[in-house]
PDB file of C-alpha atoms in Angstrom:
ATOM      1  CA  UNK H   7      15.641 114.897 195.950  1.00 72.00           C
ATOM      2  CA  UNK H   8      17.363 112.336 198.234  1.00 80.00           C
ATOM      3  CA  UNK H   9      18.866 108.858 197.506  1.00 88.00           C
ATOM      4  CA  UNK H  10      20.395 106.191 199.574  1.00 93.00           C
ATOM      5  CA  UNK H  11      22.583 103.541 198.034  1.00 95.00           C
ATOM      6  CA  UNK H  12      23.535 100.602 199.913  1.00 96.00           C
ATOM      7  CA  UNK H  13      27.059  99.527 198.249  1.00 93.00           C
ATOM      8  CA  UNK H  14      26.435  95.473 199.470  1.00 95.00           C
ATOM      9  CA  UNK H  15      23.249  93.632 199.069  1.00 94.00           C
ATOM     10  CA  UNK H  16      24.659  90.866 201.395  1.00 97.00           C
ATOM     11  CA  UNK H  17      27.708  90.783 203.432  1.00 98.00           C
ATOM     12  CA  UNK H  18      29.074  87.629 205.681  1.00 97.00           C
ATOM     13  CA  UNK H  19      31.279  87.617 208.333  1.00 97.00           C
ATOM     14  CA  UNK H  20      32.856  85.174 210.837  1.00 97.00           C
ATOM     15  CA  UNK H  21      31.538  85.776 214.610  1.00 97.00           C
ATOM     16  CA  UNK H  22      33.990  88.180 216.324  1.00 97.00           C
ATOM     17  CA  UNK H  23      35.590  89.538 213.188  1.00 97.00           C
ATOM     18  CA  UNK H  24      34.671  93.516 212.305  1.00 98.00           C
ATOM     19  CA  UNK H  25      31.356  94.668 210.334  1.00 98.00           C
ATOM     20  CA  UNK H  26      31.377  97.033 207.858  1.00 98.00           C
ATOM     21  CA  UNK H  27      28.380  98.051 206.133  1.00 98.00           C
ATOM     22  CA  UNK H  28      28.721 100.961 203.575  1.00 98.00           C
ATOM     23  CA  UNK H  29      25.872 103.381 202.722  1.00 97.00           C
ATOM     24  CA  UNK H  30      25.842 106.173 200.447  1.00 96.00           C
ATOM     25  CA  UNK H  31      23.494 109.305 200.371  1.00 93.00           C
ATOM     26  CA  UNK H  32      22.577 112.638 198.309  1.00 90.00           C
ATOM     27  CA  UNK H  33      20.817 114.975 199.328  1.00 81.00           C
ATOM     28  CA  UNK H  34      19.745 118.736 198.547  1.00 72.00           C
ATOM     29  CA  UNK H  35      19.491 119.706 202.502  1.00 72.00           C
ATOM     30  CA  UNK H  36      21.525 119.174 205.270  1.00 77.00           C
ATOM     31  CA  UNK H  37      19.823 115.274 205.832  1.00 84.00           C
ATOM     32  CA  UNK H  38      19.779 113.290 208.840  1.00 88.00           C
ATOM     33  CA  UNK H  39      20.490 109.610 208.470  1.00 92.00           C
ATOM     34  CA  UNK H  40      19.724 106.844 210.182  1.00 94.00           C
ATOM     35  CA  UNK H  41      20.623 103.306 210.113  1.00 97.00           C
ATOM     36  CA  UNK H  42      17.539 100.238 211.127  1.00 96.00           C
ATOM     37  CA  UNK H  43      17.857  96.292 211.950  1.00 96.00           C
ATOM     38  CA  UNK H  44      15.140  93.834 210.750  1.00 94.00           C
ATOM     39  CA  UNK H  45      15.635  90.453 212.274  1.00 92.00           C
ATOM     40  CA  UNK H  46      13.559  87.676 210.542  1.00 87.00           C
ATOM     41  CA  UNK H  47      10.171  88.434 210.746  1.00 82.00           C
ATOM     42  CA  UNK H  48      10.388  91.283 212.730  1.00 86.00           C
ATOM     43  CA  UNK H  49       9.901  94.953 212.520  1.00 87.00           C
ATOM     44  CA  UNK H  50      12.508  97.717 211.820  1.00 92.00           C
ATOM     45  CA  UNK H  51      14.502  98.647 215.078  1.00 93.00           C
ATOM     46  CA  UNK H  52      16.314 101.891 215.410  1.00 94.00           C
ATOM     47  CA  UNK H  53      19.974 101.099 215.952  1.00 96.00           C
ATOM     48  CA  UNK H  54      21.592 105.084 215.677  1.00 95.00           C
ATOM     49  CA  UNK H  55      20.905 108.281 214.141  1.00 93.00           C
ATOM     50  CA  UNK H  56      22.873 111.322 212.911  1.00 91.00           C
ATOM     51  CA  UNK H  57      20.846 114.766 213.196  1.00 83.00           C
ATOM     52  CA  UNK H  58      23.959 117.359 212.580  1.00 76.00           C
ATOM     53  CA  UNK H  59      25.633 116.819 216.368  1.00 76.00           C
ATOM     54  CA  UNK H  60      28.730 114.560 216.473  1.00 84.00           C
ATOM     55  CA  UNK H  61      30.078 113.105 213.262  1.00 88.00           C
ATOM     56  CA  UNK H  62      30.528 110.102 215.056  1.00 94.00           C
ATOM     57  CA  UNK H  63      27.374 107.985 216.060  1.00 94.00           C
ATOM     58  CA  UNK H  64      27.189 105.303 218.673  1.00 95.00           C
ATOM     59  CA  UNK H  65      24.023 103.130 218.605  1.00 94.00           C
ATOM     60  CA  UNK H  66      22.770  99.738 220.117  1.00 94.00           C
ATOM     61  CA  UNK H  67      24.266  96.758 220.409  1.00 93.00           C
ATOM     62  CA  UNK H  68      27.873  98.056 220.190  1.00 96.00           C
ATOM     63  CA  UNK H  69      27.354  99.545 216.574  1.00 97.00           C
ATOM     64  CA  UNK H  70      28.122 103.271 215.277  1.00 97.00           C
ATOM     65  CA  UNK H  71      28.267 105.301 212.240  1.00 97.00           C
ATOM     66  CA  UNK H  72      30.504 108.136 211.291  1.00 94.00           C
ATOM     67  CA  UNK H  73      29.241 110.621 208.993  1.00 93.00           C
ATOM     68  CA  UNK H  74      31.595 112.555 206.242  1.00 92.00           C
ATOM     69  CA  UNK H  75      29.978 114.704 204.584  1.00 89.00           C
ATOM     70  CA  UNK H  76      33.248 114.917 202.209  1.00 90.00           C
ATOM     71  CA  UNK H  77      32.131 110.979 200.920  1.00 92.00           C
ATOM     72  CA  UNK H  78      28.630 111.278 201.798  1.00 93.00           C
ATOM     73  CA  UNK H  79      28.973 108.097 203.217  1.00 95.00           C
ATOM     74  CA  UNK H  80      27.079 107.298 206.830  1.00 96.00           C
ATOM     75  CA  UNK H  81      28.926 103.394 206.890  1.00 97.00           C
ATOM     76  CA  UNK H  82      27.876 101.187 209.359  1.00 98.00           C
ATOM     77  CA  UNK H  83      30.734  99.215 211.717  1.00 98.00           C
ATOM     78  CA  UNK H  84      31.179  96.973 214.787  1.00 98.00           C
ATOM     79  CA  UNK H  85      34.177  95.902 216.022  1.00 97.00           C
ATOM     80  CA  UNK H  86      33.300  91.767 216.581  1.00 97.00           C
ATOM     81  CA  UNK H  87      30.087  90.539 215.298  1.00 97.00           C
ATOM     82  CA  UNK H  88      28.005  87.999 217.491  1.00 96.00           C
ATOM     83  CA  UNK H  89      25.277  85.531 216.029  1.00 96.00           C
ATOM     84  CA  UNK H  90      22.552  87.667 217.067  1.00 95.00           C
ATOM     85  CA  UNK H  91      23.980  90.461 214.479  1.00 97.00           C
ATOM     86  CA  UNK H  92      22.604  88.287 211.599  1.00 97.00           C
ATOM     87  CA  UNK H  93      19.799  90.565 210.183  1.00 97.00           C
ATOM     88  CA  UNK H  94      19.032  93.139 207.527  1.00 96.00           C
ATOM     89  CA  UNK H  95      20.276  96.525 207.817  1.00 97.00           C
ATOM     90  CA  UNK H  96      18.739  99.595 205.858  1.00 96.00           C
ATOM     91  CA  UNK H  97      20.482 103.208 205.682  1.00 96.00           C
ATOM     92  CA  UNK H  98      17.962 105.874 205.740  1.00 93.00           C
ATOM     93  CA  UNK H  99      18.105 109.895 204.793  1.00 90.00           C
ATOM     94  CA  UNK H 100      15.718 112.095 205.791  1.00 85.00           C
ATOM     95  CA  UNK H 101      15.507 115.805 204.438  1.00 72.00           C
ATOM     96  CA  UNK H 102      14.719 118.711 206.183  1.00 63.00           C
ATOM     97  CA  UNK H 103      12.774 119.643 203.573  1.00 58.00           C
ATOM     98  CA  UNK H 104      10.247 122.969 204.340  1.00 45.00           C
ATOM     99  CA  UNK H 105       7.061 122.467 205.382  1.00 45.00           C
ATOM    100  CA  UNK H 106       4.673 120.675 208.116  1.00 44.00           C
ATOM    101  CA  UNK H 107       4.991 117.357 208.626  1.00 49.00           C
ATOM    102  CA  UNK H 108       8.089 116.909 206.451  1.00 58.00           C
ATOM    103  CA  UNK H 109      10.903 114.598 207.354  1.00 63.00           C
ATOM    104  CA  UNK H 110       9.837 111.916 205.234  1.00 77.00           C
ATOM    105  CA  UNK H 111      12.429 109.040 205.301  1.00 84.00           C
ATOM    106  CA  UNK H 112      14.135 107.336 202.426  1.00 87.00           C
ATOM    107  CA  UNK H 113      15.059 103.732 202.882  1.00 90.00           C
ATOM    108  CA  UNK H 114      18.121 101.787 201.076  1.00 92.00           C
ATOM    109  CA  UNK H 115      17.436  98.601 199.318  1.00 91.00           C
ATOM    110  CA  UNK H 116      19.039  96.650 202.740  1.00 94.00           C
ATOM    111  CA  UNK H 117      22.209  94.776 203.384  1.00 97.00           C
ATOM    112  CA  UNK H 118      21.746  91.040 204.810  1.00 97.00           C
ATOM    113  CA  UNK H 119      24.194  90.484 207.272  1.00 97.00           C
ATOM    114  CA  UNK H 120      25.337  86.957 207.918  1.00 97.00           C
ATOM    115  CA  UNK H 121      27.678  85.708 210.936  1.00 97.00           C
ATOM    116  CA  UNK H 122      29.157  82.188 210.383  1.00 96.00           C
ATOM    117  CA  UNK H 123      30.354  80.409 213.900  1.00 94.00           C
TER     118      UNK H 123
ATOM    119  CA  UNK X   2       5.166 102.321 226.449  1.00 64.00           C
ATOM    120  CA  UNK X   3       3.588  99.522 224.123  1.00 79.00           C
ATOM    121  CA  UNK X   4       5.457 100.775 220.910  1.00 92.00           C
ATOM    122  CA  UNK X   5       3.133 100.514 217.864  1.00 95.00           C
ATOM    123  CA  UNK X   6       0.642  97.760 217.823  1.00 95.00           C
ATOM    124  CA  UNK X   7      -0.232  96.293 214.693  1.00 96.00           C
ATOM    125  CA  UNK X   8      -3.425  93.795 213.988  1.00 96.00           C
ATOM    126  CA  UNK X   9      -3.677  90.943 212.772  1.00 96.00           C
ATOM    127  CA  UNK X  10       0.412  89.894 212.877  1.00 95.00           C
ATOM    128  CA  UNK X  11      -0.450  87.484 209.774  1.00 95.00           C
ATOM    129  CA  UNK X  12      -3.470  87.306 207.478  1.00 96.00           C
ATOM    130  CA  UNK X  13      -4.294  84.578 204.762  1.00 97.00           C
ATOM    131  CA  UNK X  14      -6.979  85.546 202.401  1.00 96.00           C
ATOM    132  CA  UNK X  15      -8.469  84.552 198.729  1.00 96.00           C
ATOM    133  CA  UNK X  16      -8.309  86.965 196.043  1.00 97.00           C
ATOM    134  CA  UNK X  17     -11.711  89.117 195.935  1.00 96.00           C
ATOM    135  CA  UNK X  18     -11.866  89.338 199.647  1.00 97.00           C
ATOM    136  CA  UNK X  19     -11.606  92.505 201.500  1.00 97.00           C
ATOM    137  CA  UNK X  20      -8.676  93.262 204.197  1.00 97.00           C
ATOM    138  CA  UNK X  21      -8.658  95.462 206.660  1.00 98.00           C
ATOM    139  CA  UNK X  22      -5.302  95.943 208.435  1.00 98.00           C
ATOM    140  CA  UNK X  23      -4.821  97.906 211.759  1.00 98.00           C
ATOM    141  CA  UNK X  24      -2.467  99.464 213.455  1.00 98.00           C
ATOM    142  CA  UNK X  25      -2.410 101.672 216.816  1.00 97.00           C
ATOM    143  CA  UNK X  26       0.195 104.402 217.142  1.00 97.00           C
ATOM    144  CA  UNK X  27       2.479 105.020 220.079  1.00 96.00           C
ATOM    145  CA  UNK X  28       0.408 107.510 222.589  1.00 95.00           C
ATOM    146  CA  UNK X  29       1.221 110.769 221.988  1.00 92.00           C
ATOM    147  CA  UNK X  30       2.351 110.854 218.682  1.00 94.00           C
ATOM    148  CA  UNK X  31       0.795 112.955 215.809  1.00 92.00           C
ATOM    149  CA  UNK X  32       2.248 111.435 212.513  1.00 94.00           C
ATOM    150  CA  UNK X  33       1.340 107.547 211.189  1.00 96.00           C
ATOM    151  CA  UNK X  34       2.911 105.824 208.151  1.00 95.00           C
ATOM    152  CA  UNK X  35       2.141 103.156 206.280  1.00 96.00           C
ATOM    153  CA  UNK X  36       4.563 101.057 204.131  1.00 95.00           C
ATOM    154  CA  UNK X  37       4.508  97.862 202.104  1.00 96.00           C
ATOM    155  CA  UNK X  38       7.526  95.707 201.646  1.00 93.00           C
ATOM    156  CA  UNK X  39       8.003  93.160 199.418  1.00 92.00           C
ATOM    157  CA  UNK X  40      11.463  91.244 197.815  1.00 88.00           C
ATOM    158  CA  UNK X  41      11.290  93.005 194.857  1.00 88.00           C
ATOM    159  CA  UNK X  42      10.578  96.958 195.336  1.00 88.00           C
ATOM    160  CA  UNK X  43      11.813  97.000 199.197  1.00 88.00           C
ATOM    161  CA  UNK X  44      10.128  99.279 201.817  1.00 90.00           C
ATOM    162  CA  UNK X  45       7.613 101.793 199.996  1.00 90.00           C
ATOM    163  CA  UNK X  46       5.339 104.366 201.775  1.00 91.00           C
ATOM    164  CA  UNK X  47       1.925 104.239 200.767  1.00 94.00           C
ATOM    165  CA  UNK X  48       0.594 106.819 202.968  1.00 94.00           C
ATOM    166  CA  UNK X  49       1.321 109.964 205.689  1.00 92.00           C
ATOM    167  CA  UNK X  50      -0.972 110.986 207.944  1.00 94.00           C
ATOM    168  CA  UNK X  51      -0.120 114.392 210.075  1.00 92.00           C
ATOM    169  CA  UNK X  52      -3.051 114.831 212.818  1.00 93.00           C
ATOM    170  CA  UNK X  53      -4.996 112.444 211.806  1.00 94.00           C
ATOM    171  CA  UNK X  54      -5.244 114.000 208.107  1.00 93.00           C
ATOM    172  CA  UNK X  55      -4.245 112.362 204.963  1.00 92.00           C
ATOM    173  CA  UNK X  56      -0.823 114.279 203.774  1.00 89.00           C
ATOM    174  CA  UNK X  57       0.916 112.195 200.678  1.00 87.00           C
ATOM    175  CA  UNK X  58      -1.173 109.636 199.341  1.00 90.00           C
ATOM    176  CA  UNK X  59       0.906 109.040 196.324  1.00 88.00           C
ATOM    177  CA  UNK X  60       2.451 105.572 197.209  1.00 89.00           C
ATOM    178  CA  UNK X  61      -1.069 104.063 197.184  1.00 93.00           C
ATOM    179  CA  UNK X  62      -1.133 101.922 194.311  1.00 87.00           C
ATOM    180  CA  UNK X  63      -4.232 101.898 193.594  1.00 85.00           C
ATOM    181  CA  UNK X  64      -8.044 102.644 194.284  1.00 90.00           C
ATOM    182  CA  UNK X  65      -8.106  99.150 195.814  1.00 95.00           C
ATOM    183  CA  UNK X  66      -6.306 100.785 198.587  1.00 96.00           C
ATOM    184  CA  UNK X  67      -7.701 103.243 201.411  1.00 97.00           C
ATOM    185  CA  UNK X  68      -6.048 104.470 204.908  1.00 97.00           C
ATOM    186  CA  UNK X  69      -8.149 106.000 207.309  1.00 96.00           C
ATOM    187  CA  UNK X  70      -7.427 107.626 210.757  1.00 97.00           C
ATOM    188  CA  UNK X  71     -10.438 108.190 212.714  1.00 96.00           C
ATOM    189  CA  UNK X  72      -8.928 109.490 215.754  1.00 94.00           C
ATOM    190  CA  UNK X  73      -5.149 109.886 216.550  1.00 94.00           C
ATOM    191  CA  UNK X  74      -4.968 106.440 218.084  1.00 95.00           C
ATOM    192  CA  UNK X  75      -6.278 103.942 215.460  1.00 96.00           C
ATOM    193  CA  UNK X  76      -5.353 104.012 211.615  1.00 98.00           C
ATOM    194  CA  UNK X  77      -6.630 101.312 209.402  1.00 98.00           C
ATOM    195  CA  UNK X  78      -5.581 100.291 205.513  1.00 98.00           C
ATOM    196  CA  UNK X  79      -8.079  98.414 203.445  1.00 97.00           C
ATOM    197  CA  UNK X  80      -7.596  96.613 200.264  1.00 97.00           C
ATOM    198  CA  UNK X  81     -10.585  95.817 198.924  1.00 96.00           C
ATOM    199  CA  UNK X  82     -10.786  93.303 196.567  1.00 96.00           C
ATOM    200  CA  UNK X  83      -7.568  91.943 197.730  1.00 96.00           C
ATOM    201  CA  UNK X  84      -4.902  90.495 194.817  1.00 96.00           C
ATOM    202  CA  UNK X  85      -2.572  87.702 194.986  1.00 96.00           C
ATOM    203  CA  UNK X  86       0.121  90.770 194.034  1.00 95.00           C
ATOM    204  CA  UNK X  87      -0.964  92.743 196.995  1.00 96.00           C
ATOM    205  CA  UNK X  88       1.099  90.109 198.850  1.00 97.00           C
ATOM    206  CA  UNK X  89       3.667  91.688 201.274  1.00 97.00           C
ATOM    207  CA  UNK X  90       4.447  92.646 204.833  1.00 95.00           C
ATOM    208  CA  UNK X  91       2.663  95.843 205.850  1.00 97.00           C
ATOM    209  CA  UNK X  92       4.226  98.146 208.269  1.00 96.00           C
ATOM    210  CA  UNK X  93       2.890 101.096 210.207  1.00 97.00           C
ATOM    211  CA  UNK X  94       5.249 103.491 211.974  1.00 96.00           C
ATOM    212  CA  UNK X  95       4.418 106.719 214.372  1.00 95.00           C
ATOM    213  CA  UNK X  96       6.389 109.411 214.922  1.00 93.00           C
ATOM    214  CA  UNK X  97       6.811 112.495 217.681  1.00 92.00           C
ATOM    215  CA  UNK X  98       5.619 116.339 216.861  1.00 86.00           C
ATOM    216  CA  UNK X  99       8.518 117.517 215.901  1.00 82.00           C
ATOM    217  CA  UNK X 100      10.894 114.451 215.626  1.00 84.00           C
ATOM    218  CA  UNK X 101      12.540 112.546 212.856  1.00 83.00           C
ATOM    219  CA  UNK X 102      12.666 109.148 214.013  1.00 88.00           C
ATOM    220  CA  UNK X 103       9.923 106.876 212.979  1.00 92.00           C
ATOM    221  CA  UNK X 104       8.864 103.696 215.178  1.00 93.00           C
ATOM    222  CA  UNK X 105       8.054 100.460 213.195  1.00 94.00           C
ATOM    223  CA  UNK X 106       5.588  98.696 214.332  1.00 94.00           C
ATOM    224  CA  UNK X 107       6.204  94.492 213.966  1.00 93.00           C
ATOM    225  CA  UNK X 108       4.016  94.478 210.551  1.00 95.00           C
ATOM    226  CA  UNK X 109       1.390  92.981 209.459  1.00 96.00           C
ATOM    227  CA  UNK X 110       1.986  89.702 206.989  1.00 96.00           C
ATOM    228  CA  UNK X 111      -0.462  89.692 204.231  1.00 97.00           C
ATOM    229  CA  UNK X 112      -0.754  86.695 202.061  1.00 97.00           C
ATOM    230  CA  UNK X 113      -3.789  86.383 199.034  1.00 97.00           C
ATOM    231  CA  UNK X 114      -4.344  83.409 197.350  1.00 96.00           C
TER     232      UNK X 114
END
């Protein structure tokens, strides 16, 4: 079975300051992860993914992730947040689990991301 | 490419009425998900279609719900009769043969009265 825990269920920084946004995982297979931005009333955006290349993971937007599978951690960080970063973020796992048509994703419970001026 | 179209982008209904929500995958693709977010329980899949066939139905919550694919360009989730507690946004997502990555489309945002 596979979990994702998002440490932070809301997270505010000041515009131009770093973003960290932590994210936990288990999982019984060697899992991909993948992190997704939902602005206000919009759909889920694919910002990076890790499928078992580099440990390090540079998306859109200036964002990247760096997996360790020591932690099991796949955080989220940018090095100065701009206004337009304000959204919801949601860490996802998927496991390569056996069979057809597998690869079903598991999504965290989101982290709200807030950028004061 | 268009991305994943979803119809309609907001729906206001009364309880008892039927809803049909649509969504169009991204050409080429042979996988189609449909989820249901709400504040309190998240993102949750209700359904997996691989090749236009029902796979894991289990996050349907109940026989109010259906998903159909017809063809592997047009998927459609019905509630029928619709309950104030089936409010939420509705989301379908495609995804390549072989890939991981799933592509949200912009949802569909349900409201019953």
């Amino acid at each position: 079975a596979q979990s994702v825990t998002q440490l932070d269920s809301h997270v505010s920084v000041s515009e131009g300051t770093p973003v960290l946004l932590r994210c936990n995982y288990s999982s019984s297979y060697s899992p991909s992860l993948f992190w997704y931005v939902q602005h206000p009333n919009k759909g889920l955006q694919l910002l990076l993914k890790y499928t078992s290349a580099a440990t390090l993971v540079k998306g859109i937007n200036g964002f990247e992730a760096e997996f360790k599978k020591s932690e099991t951690s796949f955080h989220l960080t940018k090095p100065s947040a701009h206004m337009s970063d304000a959204a919801e973020y949601f860490c996802v796992v998927s496991d390569k689990a056996s069979g057809a048509g597998s690869y079903q994703l598991t999504f965290g419970k989101g982290t709200k991301l807030s950028v004061i001026p | 490419d268009a991305g994943v179209i979803q119809s309609p982008r907001h729906e206001v209904t009364e309880m008892g009425q039927e809803v049909t929500l649509r969504c169009k995958p991204i050409s080429g693709h042979n996988s189609l998900f449909w989820y249901r977010q709400t504040m309190m329980r998240g993102l949750e899949l209700l359904i997996y279609f691989n090749n236009n066939v029902p796979i894991d139905d289990s996050g349907m919550p109940e026989d109010r719900f259906s998903a159909k694919m017809p063809n592997a360009s047009f998927s459609t989730l019905k509630i029928q009769p619709s309950e104030p507690r089936d409010s939420a946004v509705y989301f379908c997502a495609s995804r390549p043969t072989g890939g991981e990555t799933q592509y949200f489309g912009p949802g569909t945002r349900l409201l019953v009265l």
